[in-house]
mmCIF file with all atom_site columns, C-alpha atoms in Angstrom:
data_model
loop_
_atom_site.group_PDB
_atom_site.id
_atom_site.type_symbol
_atom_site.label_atom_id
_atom_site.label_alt_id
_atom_site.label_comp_id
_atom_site.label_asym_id
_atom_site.label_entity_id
_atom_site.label_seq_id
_atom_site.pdbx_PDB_ins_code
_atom_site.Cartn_x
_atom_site.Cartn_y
_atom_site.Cartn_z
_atom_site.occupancy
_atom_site.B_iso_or_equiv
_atom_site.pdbx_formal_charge
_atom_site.auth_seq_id
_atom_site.auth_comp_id
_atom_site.auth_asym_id
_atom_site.auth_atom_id
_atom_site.pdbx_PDB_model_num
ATOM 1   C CA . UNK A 1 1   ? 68.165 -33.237 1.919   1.00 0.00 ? 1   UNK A CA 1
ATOM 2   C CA . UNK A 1 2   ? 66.610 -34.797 4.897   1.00 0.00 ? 2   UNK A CA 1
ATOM 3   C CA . UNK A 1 3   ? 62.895 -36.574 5.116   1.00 0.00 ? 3   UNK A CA 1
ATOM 4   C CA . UNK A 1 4   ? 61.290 -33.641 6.224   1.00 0.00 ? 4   UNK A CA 1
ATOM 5   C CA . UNK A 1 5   ? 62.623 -30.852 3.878   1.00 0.00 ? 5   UNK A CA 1
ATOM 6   C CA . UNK A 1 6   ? 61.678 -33.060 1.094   1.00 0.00 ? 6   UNK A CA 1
ATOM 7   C CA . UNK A 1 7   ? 57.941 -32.949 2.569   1.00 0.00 ? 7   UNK A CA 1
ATOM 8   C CA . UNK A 1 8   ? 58.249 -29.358 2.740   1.00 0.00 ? 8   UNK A CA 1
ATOM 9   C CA . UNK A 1 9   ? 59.215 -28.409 -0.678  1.00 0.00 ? 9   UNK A CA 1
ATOM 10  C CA . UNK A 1 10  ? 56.527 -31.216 -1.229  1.00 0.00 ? 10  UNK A CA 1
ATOM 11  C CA . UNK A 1 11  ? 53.934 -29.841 0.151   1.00 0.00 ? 11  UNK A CA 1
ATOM 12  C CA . UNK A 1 12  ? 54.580 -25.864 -0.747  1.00 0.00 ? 12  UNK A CA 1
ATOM 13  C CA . UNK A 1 13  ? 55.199 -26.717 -4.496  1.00 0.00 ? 13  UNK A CA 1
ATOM 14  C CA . UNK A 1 14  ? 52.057 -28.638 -4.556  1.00 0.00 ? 14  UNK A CA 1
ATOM 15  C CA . UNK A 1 15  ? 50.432 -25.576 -3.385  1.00 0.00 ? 15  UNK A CA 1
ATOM 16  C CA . UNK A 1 16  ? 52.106 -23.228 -5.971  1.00 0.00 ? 16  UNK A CA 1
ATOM 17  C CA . UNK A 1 17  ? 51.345 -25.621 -8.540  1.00 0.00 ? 17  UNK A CA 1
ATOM 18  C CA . UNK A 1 18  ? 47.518 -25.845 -7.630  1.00 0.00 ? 18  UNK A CA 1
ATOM 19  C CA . UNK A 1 19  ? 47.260 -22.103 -6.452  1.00 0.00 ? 19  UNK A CA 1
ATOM 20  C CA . UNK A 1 20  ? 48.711 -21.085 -10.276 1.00 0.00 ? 20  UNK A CA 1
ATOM 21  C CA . UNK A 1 21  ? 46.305 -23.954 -11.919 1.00 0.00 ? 21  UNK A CA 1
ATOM 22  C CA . UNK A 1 22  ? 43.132 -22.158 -10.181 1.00 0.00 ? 22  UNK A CA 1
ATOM 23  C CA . UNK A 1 23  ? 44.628 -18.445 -11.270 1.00 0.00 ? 23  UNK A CA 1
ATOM 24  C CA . UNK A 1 24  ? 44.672 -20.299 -14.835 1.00 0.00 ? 24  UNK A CA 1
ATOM 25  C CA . UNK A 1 25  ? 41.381 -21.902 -14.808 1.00 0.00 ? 25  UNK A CA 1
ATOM 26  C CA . UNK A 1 26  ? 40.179 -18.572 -13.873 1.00 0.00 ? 26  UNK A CA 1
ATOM 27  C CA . UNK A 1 27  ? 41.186 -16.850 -16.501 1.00 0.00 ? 27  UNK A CA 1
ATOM 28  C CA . UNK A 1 28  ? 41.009 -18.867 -18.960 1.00 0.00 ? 28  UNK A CA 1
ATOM 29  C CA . UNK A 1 29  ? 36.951 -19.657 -17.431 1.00 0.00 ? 29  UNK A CA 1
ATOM 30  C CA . UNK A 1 30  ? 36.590 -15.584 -18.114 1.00 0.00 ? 30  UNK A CA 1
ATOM 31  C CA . UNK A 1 31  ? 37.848 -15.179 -21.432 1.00 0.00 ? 31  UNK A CA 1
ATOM 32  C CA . UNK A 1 32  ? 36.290 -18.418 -23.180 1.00 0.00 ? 32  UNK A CA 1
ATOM 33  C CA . UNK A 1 33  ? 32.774 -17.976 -21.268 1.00 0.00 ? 33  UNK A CA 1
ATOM 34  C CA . UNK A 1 34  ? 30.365 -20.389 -20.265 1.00 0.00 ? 34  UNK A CA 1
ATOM 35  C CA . UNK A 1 35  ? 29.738 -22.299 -23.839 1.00 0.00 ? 35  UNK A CA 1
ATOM 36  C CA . UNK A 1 36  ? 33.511 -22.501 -24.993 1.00 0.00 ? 36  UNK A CA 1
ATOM 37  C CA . UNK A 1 37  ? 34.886 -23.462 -21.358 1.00 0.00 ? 37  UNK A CA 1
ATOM 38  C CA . UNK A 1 38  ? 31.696 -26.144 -21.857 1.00 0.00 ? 38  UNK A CA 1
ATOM 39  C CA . UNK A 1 39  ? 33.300 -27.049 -24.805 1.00 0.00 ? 39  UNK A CA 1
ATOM 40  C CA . UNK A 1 40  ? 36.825 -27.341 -23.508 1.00 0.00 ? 40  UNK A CA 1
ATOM 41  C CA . UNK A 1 41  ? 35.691 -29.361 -20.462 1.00 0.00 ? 41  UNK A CA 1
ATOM 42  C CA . UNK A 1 42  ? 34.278 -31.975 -22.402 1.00 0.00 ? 42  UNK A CA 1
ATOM 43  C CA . UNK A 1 43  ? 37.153 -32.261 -24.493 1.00 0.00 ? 43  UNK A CA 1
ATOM 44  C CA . UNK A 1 44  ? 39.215 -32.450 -21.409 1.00 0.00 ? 44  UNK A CA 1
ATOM 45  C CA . UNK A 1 45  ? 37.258 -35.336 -19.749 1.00 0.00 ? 45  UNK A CA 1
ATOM 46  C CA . UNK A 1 46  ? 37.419 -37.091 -23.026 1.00 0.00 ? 46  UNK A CA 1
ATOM 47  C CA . UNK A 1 47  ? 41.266 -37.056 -22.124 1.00 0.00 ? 47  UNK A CA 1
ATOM 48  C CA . UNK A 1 48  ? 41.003 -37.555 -18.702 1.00 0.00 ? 48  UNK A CA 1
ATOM 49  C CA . UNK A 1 49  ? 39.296 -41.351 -19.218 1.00 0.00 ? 49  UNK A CA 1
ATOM 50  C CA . UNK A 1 50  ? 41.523 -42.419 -21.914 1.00 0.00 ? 50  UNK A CA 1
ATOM 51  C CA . UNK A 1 51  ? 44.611 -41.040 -19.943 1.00 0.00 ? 51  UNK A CA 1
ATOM 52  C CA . UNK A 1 52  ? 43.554 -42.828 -16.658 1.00 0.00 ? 52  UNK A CA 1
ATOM 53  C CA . UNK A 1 53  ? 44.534 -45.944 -18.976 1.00 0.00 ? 53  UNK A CA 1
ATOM 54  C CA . UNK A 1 54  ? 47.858 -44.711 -19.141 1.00 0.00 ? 54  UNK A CA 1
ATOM 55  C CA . UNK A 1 55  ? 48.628 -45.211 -15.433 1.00 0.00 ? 55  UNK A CA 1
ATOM 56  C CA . UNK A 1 56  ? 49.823 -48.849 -15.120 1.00 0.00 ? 56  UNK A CA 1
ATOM 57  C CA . UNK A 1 57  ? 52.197 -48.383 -12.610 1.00 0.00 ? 57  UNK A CA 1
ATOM 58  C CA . UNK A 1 58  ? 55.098 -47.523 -15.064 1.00 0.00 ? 58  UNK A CA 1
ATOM 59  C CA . UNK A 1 59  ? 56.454 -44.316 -13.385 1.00 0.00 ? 59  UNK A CA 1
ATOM 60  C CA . UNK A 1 60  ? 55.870 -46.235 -9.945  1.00 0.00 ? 60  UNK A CA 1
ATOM 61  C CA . UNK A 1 61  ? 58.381 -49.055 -11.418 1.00 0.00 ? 61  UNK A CA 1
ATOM 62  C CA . UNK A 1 62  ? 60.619 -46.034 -12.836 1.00 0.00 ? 62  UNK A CA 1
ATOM 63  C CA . UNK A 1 63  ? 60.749 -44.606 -8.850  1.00 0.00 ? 63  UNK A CA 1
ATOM 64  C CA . UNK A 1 64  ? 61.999 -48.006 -7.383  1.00 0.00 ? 64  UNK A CA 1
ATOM 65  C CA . UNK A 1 65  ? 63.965 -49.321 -9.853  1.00 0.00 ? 65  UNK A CA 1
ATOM 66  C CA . UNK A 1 66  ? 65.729 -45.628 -10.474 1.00 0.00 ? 66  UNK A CA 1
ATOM 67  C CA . UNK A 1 67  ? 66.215 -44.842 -6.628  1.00 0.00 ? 67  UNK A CA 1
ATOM 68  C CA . UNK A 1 68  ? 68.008 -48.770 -6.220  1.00 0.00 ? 68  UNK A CA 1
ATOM 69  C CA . UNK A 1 69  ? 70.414 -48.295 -9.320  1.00 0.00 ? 69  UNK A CA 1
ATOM 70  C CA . UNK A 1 70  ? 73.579 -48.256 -8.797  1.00 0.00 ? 70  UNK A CA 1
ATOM 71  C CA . UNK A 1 71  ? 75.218 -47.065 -11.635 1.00 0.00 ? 71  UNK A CA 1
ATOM 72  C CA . UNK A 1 72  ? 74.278 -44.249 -14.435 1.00 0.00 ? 72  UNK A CA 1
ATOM 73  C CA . UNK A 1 73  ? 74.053 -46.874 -17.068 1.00 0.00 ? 73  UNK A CA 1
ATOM 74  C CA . UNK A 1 74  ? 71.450 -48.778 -15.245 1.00 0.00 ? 74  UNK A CA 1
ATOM 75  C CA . UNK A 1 75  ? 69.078 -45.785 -14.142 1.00 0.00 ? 75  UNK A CA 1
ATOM 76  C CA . UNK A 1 76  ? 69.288 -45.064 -17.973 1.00 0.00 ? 76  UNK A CA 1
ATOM 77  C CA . UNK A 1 77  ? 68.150 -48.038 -18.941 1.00 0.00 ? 77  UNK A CA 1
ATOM 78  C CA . UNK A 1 78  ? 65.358 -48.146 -16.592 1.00 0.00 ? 78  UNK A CA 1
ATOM 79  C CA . UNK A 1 79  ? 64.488 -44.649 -17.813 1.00 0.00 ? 79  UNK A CA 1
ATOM 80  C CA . UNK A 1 80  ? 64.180 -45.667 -21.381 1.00 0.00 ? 80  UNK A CA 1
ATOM 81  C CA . UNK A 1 81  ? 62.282 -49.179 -20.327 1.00 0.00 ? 81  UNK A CA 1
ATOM 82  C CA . UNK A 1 82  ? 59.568 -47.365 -18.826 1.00 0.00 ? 82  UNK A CA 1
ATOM 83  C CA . UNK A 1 83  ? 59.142 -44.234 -21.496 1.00 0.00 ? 83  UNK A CA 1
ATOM 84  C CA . UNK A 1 84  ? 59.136 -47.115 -24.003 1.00 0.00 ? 84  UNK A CA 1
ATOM 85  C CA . UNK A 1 85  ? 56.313 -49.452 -21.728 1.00 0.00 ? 85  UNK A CA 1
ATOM 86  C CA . UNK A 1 86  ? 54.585 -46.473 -21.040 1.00 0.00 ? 86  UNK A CA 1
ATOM 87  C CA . UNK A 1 87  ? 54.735 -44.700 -24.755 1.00 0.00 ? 87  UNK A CA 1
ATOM 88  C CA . UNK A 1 88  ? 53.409 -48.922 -25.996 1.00 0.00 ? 88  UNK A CA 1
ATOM 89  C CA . UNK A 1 89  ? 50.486 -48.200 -23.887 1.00 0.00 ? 89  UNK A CA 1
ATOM 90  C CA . UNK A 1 90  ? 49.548 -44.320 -24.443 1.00 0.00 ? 90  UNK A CA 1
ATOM 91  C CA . UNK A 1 91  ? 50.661 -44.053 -28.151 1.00 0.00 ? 91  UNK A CA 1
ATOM 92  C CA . UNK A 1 92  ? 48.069 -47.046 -29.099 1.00 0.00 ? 92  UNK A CA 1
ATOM 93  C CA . UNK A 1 93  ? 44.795 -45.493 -27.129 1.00 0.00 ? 93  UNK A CA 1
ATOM 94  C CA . UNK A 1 94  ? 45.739 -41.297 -28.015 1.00 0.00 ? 94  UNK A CA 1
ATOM 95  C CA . UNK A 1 95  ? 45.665 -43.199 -31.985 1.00 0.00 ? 95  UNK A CA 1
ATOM 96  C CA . UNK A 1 96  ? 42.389 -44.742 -31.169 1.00 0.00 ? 96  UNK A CA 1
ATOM 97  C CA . UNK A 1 97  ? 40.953 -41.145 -29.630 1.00 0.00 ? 97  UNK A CA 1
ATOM 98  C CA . UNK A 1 98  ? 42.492 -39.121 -32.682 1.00 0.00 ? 98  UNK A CA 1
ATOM 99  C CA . UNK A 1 99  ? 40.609 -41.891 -35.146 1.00 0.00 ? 99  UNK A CA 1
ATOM 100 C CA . UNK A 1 100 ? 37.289 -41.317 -33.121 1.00 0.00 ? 100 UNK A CA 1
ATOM 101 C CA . UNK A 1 101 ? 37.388 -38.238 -33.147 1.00 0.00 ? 101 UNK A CA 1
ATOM 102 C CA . UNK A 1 102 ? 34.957 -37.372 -35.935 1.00 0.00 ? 102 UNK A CA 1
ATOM 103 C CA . UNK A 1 103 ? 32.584 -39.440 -34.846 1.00 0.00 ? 103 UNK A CA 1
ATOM 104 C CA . UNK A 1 104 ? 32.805 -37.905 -31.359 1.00 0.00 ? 104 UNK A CA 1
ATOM 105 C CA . UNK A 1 105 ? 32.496 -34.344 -32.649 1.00 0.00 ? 105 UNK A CA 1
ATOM 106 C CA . UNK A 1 106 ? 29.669 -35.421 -35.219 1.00 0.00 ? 106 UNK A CA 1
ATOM 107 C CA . UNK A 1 107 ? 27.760 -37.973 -33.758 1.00 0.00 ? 107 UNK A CA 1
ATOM 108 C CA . UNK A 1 108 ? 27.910 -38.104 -29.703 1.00 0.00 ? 108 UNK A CA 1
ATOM 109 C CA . UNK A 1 109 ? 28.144 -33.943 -29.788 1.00 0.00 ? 109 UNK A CA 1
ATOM 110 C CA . UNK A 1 110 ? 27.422 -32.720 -33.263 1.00 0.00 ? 110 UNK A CA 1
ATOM 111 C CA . UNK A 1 111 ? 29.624 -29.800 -32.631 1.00 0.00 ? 111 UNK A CA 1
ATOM 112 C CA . UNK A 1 112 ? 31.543 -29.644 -35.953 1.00 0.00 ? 112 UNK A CA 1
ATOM 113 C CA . UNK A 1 113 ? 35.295 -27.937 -34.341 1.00 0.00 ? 113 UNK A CA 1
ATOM 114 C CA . UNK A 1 114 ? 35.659 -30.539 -31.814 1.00 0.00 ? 114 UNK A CA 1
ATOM 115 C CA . UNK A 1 115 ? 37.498 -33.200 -34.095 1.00 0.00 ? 115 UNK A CA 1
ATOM 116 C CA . UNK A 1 116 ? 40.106 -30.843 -34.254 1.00 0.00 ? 116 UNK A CA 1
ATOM 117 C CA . UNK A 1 117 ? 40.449 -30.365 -30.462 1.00 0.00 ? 117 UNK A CA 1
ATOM 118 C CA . UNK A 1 118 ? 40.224 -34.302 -29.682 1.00 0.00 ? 118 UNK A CA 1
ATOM 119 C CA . UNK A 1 119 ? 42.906 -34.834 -31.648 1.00 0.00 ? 119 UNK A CA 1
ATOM 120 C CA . UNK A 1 120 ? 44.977 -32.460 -30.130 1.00 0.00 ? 120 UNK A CA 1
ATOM 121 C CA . UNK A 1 121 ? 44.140 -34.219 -26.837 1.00 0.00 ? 121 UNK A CA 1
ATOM 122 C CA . UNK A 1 122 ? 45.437 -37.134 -27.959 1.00 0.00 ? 122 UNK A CA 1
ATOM 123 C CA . UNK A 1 123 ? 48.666 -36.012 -29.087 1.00 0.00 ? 123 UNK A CA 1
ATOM 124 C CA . UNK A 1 124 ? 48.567 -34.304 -25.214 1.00 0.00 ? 124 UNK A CA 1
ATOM 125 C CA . UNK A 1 125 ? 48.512 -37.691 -23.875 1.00 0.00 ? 125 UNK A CA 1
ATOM 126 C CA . UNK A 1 126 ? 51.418 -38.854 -25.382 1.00 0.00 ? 126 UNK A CA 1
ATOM 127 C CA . UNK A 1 127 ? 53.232 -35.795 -23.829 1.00 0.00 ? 127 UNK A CA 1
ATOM 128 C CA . UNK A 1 128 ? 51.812 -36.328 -20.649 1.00 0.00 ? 128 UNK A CA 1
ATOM 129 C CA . UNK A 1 129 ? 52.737 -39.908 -20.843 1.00 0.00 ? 129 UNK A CA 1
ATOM 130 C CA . UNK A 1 130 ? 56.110 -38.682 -21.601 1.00 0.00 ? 130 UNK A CA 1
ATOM 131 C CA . UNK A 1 131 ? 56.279 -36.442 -18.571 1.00 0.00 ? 131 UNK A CA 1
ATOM 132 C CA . UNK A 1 132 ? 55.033 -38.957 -16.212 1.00 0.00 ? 132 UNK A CA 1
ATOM 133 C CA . UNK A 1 133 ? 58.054 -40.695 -16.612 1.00 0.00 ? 133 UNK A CA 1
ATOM 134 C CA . UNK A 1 134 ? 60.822 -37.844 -16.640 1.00 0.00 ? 134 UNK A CA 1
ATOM 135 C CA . UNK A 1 135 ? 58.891 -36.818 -13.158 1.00 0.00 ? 135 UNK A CA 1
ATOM 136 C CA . UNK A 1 136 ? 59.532 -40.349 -12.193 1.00 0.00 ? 136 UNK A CA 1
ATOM 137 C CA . UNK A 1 137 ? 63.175 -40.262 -13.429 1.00 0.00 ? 137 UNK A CA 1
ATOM 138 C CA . UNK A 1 138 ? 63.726 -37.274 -11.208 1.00 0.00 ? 138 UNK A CA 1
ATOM 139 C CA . UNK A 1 139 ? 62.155 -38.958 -8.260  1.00 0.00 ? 139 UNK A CA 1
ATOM 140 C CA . UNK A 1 140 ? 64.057 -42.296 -8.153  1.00 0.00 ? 140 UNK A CA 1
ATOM 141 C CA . UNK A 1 141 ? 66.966 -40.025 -8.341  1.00 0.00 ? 141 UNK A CA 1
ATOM 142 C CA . UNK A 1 142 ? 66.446 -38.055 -5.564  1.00 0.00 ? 142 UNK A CA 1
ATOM 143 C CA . UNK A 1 143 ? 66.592 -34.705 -8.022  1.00 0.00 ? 143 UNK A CA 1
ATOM 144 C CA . UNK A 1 144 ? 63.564 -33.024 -6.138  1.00 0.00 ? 144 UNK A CA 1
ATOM 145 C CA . UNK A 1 145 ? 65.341 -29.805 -6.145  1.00 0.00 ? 145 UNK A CA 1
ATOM 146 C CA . UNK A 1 146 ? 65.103 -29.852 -10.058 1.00 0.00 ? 146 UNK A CA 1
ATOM 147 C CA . UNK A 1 147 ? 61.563 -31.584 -10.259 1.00 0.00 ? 147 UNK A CA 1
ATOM 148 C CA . UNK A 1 148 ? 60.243 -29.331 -7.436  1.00 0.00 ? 148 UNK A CA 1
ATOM 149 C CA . UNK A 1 149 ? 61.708 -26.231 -9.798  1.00 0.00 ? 149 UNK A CA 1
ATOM 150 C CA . UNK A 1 150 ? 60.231 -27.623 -13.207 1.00 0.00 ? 150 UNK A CA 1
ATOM 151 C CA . UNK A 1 151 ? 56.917 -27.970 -11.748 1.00 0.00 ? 151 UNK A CA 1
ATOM 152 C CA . UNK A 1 152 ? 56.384 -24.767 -10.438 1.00 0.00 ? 152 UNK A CA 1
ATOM 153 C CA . UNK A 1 153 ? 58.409 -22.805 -13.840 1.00 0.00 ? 153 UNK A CA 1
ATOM 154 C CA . UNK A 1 154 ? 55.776 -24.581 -15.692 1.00 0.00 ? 154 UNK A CA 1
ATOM 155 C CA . UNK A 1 155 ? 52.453 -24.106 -13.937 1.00 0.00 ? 155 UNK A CA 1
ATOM 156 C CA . UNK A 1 156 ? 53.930 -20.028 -13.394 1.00 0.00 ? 156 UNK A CA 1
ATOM 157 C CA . UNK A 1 157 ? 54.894 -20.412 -17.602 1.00 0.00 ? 157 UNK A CA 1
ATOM 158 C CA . UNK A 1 158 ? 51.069 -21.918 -18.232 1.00 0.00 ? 158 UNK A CA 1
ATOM 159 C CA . UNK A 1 159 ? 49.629 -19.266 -17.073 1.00 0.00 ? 159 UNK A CA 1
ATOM 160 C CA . UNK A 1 160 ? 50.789 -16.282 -19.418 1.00 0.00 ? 160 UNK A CA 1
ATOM 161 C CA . UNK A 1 161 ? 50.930 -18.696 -22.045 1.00 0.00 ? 161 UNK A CA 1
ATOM 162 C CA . UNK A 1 162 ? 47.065 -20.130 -21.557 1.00 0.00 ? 162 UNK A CA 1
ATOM 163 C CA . UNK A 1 163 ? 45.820 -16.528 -21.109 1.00 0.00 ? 163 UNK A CA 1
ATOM 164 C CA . UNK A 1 164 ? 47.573 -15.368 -23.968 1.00 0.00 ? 164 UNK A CA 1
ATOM 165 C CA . UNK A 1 165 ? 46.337 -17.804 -26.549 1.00 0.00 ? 165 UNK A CA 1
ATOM 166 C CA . UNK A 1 166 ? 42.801 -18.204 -25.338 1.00 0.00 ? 166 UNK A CA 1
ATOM 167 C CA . UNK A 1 167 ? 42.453 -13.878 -25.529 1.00 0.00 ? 167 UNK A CA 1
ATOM 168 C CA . UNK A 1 168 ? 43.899 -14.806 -29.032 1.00 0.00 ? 168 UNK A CA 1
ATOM 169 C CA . UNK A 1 169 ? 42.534 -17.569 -30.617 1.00 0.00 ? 169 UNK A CA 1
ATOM 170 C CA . UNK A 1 170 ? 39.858 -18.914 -27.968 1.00 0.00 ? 170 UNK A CA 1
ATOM 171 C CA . UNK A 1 171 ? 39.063 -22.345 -27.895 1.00 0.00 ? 171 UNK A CA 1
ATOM 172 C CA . UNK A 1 172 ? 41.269 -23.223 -30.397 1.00 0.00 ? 172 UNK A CA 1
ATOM 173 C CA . UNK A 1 173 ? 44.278 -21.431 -28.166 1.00 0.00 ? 173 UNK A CA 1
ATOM 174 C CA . UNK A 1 174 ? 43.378 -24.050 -25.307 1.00 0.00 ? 174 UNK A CA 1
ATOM 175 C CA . UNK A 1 175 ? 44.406 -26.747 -26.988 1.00 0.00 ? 175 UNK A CA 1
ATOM 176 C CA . UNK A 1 176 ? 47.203 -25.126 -28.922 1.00 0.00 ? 176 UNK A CA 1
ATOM 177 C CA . UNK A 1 177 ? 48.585 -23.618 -25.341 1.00 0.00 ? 177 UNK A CA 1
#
């Protein structure tokens, strides 16, 4: 693939990735209402500034040092370098959300379900830490066919999925889904 078809594919799989993420935060917005979605956004921001923490340029490192490899062997070992870097970083701070979490849901909210929901946050993380660094792994290897795919199956796959639990079990569905 050329330069420029890459952008393309880019560029409209960004777009069915965010147009399917506001379809989802729509729906899920209308079944929790205003107090659960409340509930779920601070949960959510909770995540957000301990996974910022996570970004330390390991999936950046996976890119270059993925795209220059020459053989499979050494794009392999790159790959499990930076899961293992970034998994040393995100597996210590997710442990250190879980462990607050009482005190979060007690204390700085006094709202007495949201222990349960940090912590599932936190083990979130770790998958999102994970998945930083397959994107990456697809990236340095040129795969954007595949990532470009797996992005879009899972943002179309969220949505059911959210929808369905939330109807179901409300907050609690959020963070199962």
């Amino acid at each position: 693939m050329n330069i420029r078809t890459v952008q393309l594919w880019g560029v409209f799989t960004k777009m069915a990735t965010v147009v399917l993420g506001v379809v989802q935060t729509a729906v899920v917005l209308r079944l929790l209402g205003p107090e659960s979605y409340g509930i779920v956004g601070i949960v959510t921001s909770l995540g957000a500034l301990v996974g910022v923490s996570q970004h330390v340029g390991a999936v950046d490192a996976a890119i270059r040092e993925i795209a220059v490899a020459d053989t499979p062997q050494r794009r392999a070992s790159v790959f499990w370098v930076s899961l293992w870097f970034r998994l040393i970083i995100t597996v210590p701070i997710s442990v250190l959300l879980a462990l607050a979490a009482s005190w979060i849901g007690t204390r700085v909210y006094a709202y007495p379900d949201m222990p349960h929901f940090v912590r599932l946050m936190s083990v979130t993380l770790v998958l999102y830490g994970i998945q930083g660094i397959l994107g990456g792994a697809y990236t340095g290897k040129q795969a954007f066919g595949t990532l470009y795919a797996l992005q879009v199956i899972t943002a179309a796959a969220n949505v059911p999925l959210f929808a369905g639990l939330v109807w179901w079990r409300g907050v609690v569905g959020f963070f199962e889904a």
